[in-house]
GROMACS .gro file of C-alpha atoms in nm:
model
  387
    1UNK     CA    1   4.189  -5.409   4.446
    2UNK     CA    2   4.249  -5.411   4.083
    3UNK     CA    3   4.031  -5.408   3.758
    4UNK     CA    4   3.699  -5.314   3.664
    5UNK     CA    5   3.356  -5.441   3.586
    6UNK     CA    6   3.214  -5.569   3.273
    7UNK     CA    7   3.171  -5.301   3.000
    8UNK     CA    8   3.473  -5.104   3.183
    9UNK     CA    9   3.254  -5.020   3.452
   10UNK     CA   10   3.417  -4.931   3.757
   11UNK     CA   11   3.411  -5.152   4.095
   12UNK     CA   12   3.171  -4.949   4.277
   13UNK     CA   13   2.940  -4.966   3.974
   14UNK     CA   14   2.974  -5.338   3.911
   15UNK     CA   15   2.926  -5.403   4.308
   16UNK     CA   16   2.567  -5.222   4.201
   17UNK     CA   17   2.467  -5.411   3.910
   18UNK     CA   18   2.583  -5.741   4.105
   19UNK     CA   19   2.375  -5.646   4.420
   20UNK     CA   20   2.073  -5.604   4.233
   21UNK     CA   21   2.083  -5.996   4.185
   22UNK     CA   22   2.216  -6.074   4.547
   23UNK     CA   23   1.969  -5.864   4.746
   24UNK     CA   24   1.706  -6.144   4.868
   25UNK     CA   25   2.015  -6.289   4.993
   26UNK     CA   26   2.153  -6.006   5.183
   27UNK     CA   27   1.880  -5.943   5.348
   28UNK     CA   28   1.832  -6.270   5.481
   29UNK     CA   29   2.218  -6.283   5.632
   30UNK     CA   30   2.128  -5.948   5.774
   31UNK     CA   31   1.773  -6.146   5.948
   32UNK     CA   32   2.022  -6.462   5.990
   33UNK     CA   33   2.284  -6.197   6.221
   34UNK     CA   34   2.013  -6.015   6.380
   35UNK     CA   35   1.825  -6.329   6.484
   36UNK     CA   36   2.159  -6.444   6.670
   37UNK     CA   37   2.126  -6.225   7.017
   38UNK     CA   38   2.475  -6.113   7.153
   39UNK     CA   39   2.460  -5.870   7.408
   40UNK     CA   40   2.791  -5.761   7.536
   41UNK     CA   41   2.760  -5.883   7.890
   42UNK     CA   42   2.658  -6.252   7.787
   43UNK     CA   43   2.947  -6.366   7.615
   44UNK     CA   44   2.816  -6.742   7.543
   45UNK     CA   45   2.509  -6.575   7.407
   46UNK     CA   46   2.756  -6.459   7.107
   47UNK     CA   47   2.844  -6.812   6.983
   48UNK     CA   48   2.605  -6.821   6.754
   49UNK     CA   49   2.680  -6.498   6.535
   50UNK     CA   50   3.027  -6.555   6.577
   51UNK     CA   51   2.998  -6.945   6.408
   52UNK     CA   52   2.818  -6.748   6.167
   53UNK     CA   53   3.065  -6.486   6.097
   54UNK     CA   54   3.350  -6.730   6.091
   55UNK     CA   55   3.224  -6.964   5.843
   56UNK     CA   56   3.096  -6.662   5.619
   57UNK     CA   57   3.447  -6.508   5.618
   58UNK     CA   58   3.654  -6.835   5.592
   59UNK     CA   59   3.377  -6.913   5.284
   60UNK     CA   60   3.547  -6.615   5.072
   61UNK     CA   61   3.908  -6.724   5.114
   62UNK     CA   62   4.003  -6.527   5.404
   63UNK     CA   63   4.205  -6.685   5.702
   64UNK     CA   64   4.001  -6.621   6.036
   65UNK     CA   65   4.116  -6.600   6.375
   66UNK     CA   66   3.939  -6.657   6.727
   67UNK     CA   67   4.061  -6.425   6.954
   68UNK     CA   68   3.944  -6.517   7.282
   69UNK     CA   69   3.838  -6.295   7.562
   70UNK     CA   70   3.867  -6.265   7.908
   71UNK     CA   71   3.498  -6.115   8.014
   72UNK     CA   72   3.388  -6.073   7.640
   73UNK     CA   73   3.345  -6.343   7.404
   74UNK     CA   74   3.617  -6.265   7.214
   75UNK     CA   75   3.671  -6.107   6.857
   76UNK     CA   76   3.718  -6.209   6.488
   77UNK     CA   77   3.992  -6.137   6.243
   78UNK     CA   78   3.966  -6.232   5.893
   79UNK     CA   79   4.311  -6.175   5.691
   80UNK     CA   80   4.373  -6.257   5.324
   81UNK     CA   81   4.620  -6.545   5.320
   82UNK     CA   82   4.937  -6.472   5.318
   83UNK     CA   83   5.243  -6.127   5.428
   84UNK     CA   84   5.001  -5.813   5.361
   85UNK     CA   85   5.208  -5.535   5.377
   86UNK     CA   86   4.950  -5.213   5.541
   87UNK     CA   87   4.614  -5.395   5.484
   88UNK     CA   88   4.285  -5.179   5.480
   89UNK     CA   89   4.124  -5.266   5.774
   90UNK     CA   90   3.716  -5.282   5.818
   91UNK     CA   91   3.640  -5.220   6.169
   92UNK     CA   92   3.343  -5.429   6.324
   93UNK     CA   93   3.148  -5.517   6.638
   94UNK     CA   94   2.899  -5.816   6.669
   95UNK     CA   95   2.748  -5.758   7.054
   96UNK     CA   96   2.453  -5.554   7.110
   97UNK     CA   97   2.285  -5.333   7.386
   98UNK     CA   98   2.002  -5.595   7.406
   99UNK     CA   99   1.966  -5.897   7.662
  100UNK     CA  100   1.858  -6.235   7.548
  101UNK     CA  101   1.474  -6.286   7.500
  102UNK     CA  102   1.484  -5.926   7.326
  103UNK     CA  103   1.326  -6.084   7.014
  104UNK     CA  104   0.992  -6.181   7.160
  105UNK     CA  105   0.948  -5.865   7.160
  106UNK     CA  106   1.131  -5.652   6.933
  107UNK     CA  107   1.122  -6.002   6.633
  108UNK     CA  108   1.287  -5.912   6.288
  109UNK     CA  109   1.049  -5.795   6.074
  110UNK     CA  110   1.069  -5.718   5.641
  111UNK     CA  111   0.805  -5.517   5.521
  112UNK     CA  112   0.786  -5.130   5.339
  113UNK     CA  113   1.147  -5.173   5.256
  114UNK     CA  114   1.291  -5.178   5.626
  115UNK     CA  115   1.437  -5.431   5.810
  116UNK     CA  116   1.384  -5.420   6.230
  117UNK     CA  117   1.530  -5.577   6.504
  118UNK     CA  118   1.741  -5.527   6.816
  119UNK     CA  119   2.096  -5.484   6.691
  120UNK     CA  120   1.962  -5.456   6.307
  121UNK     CA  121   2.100  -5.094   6.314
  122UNK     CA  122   2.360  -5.095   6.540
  123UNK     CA  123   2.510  -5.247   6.379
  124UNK     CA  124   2.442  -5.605   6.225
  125UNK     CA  125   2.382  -5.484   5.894
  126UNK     CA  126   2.685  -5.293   5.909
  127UNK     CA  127   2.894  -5.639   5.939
  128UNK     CA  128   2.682  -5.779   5.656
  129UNK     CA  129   2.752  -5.436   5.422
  130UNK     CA  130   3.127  -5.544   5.526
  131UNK     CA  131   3.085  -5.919   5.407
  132UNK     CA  132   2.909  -5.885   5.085
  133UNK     CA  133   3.161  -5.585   4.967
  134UNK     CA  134   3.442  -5.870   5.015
  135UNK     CA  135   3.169  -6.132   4.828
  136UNK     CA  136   3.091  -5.947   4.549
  137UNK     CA  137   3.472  -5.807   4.522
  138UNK     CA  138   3.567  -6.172   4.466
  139UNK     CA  139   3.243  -6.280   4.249
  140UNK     CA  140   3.348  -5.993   4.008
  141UNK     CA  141   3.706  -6.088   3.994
  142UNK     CA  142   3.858  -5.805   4.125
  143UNK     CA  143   4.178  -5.911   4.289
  144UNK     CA  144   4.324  -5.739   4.578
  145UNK     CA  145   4.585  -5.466   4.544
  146UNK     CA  146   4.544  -5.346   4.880
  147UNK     CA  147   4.499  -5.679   5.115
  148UNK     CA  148   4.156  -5.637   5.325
  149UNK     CA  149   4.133  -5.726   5.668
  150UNK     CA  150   3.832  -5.771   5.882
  151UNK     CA  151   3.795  -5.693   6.258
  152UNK     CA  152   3.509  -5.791   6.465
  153UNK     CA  153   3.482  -5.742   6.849
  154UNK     CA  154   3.278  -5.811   7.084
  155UNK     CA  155   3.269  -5.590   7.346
  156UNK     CA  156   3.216  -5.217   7.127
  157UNK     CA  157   2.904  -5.135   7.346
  158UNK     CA  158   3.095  -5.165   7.671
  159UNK     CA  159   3.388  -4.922   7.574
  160UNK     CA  160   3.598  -5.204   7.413
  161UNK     CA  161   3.809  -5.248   7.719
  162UNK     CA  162   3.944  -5.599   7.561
  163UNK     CA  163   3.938  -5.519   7.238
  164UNK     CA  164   4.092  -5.181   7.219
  165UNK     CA  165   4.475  -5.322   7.273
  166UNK     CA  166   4.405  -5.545   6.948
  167UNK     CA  167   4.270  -5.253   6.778
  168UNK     CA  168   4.530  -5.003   6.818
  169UNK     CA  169   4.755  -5.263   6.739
  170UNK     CA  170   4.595  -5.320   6.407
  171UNK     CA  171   4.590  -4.928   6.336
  172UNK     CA  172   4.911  -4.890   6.349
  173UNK     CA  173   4.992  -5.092   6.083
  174UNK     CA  174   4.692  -5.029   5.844
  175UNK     CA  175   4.718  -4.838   5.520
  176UNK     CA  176   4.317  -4.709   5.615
  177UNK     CA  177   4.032  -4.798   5.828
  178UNK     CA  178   3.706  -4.802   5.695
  179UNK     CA  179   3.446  -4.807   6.028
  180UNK     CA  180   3.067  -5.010   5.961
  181UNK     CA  181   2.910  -4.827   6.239
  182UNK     CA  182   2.567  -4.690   6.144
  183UNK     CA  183   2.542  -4.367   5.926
  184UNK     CA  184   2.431  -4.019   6.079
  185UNK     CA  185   2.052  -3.933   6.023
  186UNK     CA  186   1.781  -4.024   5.779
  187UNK     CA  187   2.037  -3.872   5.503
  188UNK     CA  188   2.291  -4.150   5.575
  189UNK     CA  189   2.597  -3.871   5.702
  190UNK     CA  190   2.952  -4.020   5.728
  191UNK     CA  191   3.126  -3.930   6.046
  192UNK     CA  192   3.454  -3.736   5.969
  193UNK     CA  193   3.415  -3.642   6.292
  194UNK     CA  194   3.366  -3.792   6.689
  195UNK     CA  195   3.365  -3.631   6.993
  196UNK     CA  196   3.669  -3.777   7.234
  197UNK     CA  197   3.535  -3.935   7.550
  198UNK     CA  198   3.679  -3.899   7.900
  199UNK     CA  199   3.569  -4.026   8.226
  200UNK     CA  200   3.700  -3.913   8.580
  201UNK     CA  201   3.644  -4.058   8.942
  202UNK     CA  202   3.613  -3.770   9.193
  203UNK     CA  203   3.677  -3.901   9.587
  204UNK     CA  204   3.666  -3.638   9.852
  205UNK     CA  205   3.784  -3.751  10.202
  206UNK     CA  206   3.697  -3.550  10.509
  207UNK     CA  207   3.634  -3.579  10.853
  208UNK     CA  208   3.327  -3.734  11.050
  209UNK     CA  209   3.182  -3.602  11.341
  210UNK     CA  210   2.852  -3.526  11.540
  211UNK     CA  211   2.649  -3.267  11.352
  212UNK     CA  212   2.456  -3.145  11.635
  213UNK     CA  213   2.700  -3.173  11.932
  214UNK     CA  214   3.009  -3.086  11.765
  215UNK     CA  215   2.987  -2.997  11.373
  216UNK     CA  216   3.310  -2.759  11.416
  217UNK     CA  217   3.516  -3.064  11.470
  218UNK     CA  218   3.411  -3.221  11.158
  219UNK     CA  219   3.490  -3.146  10.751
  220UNK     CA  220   3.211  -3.200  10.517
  221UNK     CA  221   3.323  -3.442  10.231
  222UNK     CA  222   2.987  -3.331  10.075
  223UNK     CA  223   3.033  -2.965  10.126
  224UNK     CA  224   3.352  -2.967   9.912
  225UNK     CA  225   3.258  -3.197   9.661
  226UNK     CA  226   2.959  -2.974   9.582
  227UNK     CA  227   3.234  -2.682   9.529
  228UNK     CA  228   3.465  -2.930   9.297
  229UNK     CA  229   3.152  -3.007   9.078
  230UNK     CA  230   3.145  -2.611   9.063
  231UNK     CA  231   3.480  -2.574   8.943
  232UNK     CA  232   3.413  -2.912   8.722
  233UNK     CA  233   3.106  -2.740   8.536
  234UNK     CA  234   3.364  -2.409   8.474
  235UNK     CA  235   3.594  -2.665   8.296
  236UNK     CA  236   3.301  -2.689   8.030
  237UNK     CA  237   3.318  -2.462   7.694
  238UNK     CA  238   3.028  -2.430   7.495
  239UNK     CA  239   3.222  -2.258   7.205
  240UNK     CA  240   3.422  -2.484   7.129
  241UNK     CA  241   3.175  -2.825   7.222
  242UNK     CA  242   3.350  -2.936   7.543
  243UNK     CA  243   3.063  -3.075   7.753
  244UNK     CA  244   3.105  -3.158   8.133
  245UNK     CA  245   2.813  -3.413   8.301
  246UNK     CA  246   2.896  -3.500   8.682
  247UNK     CA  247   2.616  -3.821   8.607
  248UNK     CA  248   2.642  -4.006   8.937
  249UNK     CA  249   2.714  -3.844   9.289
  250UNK     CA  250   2.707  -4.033   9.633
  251UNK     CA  251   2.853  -3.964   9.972
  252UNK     CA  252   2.766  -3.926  10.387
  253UNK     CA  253   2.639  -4.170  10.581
  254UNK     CA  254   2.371  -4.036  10.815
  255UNK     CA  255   2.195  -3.717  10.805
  256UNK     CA  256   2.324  -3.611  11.106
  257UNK     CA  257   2.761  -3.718  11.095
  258UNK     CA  258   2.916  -3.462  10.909
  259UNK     CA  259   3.004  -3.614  10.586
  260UNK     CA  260   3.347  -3.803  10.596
  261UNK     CA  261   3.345  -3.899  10.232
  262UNK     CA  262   3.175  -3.826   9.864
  263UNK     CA  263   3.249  -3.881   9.505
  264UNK     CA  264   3.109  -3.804   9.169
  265UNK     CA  265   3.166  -3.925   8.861
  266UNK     CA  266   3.212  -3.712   8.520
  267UNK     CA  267   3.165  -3.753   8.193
  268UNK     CA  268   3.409  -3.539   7.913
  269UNK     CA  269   3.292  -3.509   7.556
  270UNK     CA  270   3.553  -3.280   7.335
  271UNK     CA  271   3.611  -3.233   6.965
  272UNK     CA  272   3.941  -3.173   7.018
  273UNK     CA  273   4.286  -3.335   7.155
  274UNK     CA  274   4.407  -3.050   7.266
  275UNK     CA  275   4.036  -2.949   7.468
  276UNK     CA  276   4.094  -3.325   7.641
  277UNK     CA  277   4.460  -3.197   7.712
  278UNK     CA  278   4.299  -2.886   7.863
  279UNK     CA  279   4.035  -3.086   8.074
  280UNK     CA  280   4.238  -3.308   8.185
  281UNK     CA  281   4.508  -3.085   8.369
  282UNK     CA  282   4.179  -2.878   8.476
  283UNK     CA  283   4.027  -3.249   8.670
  284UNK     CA  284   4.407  -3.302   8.776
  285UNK     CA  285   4.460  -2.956   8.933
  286UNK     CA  286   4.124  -2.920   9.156
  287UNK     CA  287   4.201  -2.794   9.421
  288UNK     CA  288   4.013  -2.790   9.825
  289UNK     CA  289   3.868  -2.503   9.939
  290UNK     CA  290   3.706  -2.690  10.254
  291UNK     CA  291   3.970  -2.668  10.589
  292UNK     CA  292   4.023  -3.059  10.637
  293UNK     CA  293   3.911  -3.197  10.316
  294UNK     CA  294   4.161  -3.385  10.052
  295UNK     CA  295   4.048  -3.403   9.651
  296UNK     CA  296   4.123  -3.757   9.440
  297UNK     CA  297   4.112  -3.777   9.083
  298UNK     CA  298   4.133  -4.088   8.852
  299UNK     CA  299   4.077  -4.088   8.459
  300UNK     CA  300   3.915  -4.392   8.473
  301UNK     CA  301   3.878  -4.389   8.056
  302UNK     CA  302   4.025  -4.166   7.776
  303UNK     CA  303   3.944  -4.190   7.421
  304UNK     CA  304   4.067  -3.948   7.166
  305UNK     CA  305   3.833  -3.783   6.908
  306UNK     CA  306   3.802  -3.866   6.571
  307UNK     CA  307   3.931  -3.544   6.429
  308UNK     CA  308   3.925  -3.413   6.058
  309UNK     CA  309   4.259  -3.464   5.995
  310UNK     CA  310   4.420  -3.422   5.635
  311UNK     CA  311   4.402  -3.784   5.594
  312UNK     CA  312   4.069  -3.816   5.702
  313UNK     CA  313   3.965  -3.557   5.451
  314UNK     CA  314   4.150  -3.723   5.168
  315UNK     CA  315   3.963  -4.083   5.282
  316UNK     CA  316   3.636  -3.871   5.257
  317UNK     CA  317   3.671  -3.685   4.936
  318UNK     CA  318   3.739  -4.020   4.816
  319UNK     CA  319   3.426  -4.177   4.926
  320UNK     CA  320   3.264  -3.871   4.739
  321UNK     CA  321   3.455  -3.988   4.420
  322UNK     CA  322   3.274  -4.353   4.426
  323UNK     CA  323   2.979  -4.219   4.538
  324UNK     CA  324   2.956  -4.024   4.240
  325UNK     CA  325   3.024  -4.324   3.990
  326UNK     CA  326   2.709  -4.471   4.121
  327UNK     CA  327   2.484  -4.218   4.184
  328UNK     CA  328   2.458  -4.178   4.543
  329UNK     CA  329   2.478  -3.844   4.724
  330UNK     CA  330   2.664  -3.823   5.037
  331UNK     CA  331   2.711  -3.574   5.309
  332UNK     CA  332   2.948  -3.573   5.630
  333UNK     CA  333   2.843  -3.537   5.950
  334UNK     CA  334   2.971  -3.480   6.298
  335UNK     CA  335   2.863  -3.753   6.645
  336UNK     CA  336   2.870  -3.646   6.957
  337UNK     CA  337   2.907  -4.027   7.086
  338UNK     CA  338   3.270  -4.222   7.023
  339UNK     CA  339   3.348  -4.529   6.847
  340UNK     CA  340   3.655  -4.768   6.755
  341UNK     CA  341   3.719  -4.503   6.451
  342UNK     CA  342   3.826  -4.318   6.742
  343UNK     CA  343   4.085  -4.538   6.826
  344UNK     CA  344   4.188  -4.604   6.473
  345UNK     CA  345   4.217  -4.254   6.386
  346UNK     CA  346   4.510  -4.167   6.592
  347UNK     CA  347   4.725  -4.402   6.364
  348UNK     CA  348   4.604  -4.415   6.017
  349UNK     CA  349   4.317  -4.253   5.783
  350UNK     CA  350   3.974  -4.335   5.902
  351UNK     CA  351   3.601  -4.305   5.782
  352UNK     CA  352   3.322  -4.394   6.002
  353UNK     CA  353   2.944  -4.410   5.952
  354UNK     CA  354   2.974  -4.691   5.671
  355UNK     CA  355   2.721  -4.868   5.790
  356UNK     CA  356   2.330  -4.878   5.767
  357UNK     CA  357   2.119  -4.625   5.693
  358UNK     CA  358   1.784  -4.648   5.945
  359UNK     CA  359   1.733  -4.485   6.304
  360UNK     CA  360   1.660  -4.622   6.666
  361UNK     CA  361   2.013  -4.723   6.776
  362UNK     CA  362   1.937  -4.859   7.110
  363UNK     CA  363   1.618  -4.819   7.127
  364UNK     CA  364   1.235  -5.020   7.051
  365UNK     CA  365   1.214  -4.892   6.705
  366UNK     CA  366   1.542  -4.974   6.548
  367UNK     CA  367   1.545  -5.074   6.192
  368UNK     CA  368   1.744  -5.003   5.878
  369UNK     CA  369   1.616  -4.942   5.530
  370UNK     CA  370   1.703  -5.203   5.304
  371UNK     CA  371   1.763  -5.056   4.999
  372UNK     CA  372   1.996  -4.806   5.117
  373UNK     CA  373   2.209  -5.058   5.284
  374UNK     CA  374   2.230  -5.210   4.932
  375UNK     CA  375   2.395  -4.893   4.835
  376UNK     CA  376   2.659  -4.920   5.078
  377UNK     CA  377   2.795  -5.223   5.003
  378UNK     CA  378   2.859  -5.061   4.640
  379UNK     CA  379   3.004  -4.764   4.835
  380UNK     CA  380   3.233  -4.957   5.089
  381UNK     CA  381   3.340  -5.237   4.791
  382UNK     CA  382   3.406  -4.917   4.548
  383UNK     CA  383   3.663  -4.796   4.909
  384UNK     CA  384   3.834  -5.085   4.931
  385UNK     CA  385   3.886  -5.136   4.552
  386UNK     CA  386   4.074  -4.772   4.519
  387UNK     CA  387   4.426  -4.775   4.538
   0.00000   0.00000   0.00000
């Protein structure tokens, strides 16, 4: 983007001023998006916000593409017309944790200067912070420099296992990625950093036999699985934030066969690539310590962390820059939980945490407060106007 505001104000600044008048509106696309349910698993269910979306983004010039799904209901892309060479990308997702009917009980609601609603926080408002940046960039004439580009899936709450091709895809040839996911805490953190997320299938395979008449003939599946979740929790490093969780565990078939097969399944959080590195030979190289039993491991899912790269830093010192011009104080933050930033980060400067301001991410309470979400679309429009 290129220019400035009236009076030689700067972008960020004249995204304020022009907010001020556009705010009733706002709110009412983000009541409009929320009232549209679209839980991952129910892709017709996201026809709706996705009409929505489309006509929104195809109202402000940009050229907007259906991507269909297989399982999900398929994902948005809004480019400006025309070659962009590197586009800034804003990253996106329009399905929710909630099933249909959620809004009889959890209905939108304005009042005290918050806005509630399943999927209000995470992370409707966060696609309409993304909109009106690109609405008010155009109302104010500023022309892009740096050709925006919009990407909305629909299947973020589930891992992204459709959209994370497309997305990596798009990283790699993006000049920056600017996420919309909520912000961290009531102080509205960015997230220059995100744990990396791994997830490993344990089978253990045995041998059956009668635990009263003849246990010595058998080879408990259980037995050693409960010494591989040992050596699984040893794998864990509190120093550093590398967190092991064996969540589910089944196996056996009768209290009295000795146990011919068990599995568990673990969960990985690390702050590092080089931690997952370690983990991952550690899963890889457990080894039996039960006569007769034989160890399986899968990585059923790997995503790196979002790591505070160079880049990264640059992206956020910049955001501190615009922040400044209009008055807003920002901190960074670190999330324990991943996101697509995580993908996008691998390939090209990334800031997450764009998004609303408010708490209750899947949960009854979830809301966003209004007037701070005003402030980000300043913020993100100020982003995507520096060169």
């Amino acid at each position: 983007m290129t220019g400035s505001g009236a009076n030689g104000s700067t972008p960020a600044q004249a995204v304020s001023e022009r907010m001020a008048e556009l705010r009733d509106e706002f709110v009412d696309f983000i009541s409009q998006l929320v009232h549209e349910e679209s839980p991952s698993t129910d892709p017709e269910a996201q026809r709706g916000i996705r009409a929505i979306l489309m006509e929104t983004l195809s109202d402000l010039g940009l050229e907007v593409e259906h991507i269909p799904g297989r399982a999900s209901g398929g994902h948005l892309l809004a480019r400006s017309p025309g070659p962009a060479d590197a586009p800034q990308l804003l990253v996106g997702h329009m399905d929710t944790v909630w099933p249909i009917g959620t809004l009889r009980e959890m209905p939108v609601q304005v009042s005290d200067g918050r806005l509630s609603g399943p999927g209000a926080f995470d992370m409707k408002t966060g696609l309409a912070i993304g909109v009106f940046a690109l609405r008010t960039l155009r109302d104010l004439g500023l022309d892009a420099g740096v050709a925006p580009a919009f990407f909305i899936n629909s299947d973020e709450e589930i891992g992204s296992p459709e959209s994370e091709p497309l997305i990596r895809d798009l990283a790699r040839g993006a000049s920056r990625v600017f996420v919309l996911e909520p912000a961290l805490g009531p102080g509205g953190r960015l997230k220059t950093r995100r744990k990396g997320i791994g997830q490993y299938h344990v089978e253990v395979t045995g041998r059956s036999s009668h635990a009263g008449l003849a246990p010595e003939e058998g080879a408990s599946a259980i037995l050693e699985l409960a010494h591989a979740i040992r050596q699984i929790d040893r794998l864990a490093d509190p120093g550093t934030g590398t967190t092991m969780n064996v969540g589910l565990i089944a196996g056996g078939s009768r209290p009295n066969v000795v146990a011919a097969s068990a599995n568990c399944e673990v969960d990985v959080r690390v702050w590092t690539a080089a931690e997952a590195d370690r983990i991952r030979e550690g899963m890889f190289g457990l080894e039996p310590t039960v006569p007769g039993t034989r160890i399986t491991v899968a990585e059923v899912a790997r995503r790196g962390p979002l790591e505070r790269t160079p880049r990264n830093v640059a992206l956020w010192e910049r955001a501190l820059r615009v922040a400044d011009e209009i008055g807003l104080e920002l901190e960074e933050g670190s999330a324990g939980g991943g996101s697509d930033g995580n993908l996008t980060s691998q390939y090209t400067a990334t800031l997450d945490g764009l998004g609303a301001v408010g708490d209750g991410a899947h949960a009854r309470h979830e809301f966003v407060w209004i007037d701070r979400a005003v402030e980000r679309v300043a913020l993100l429009a100020g982003l995507i106007a520096a060169p």
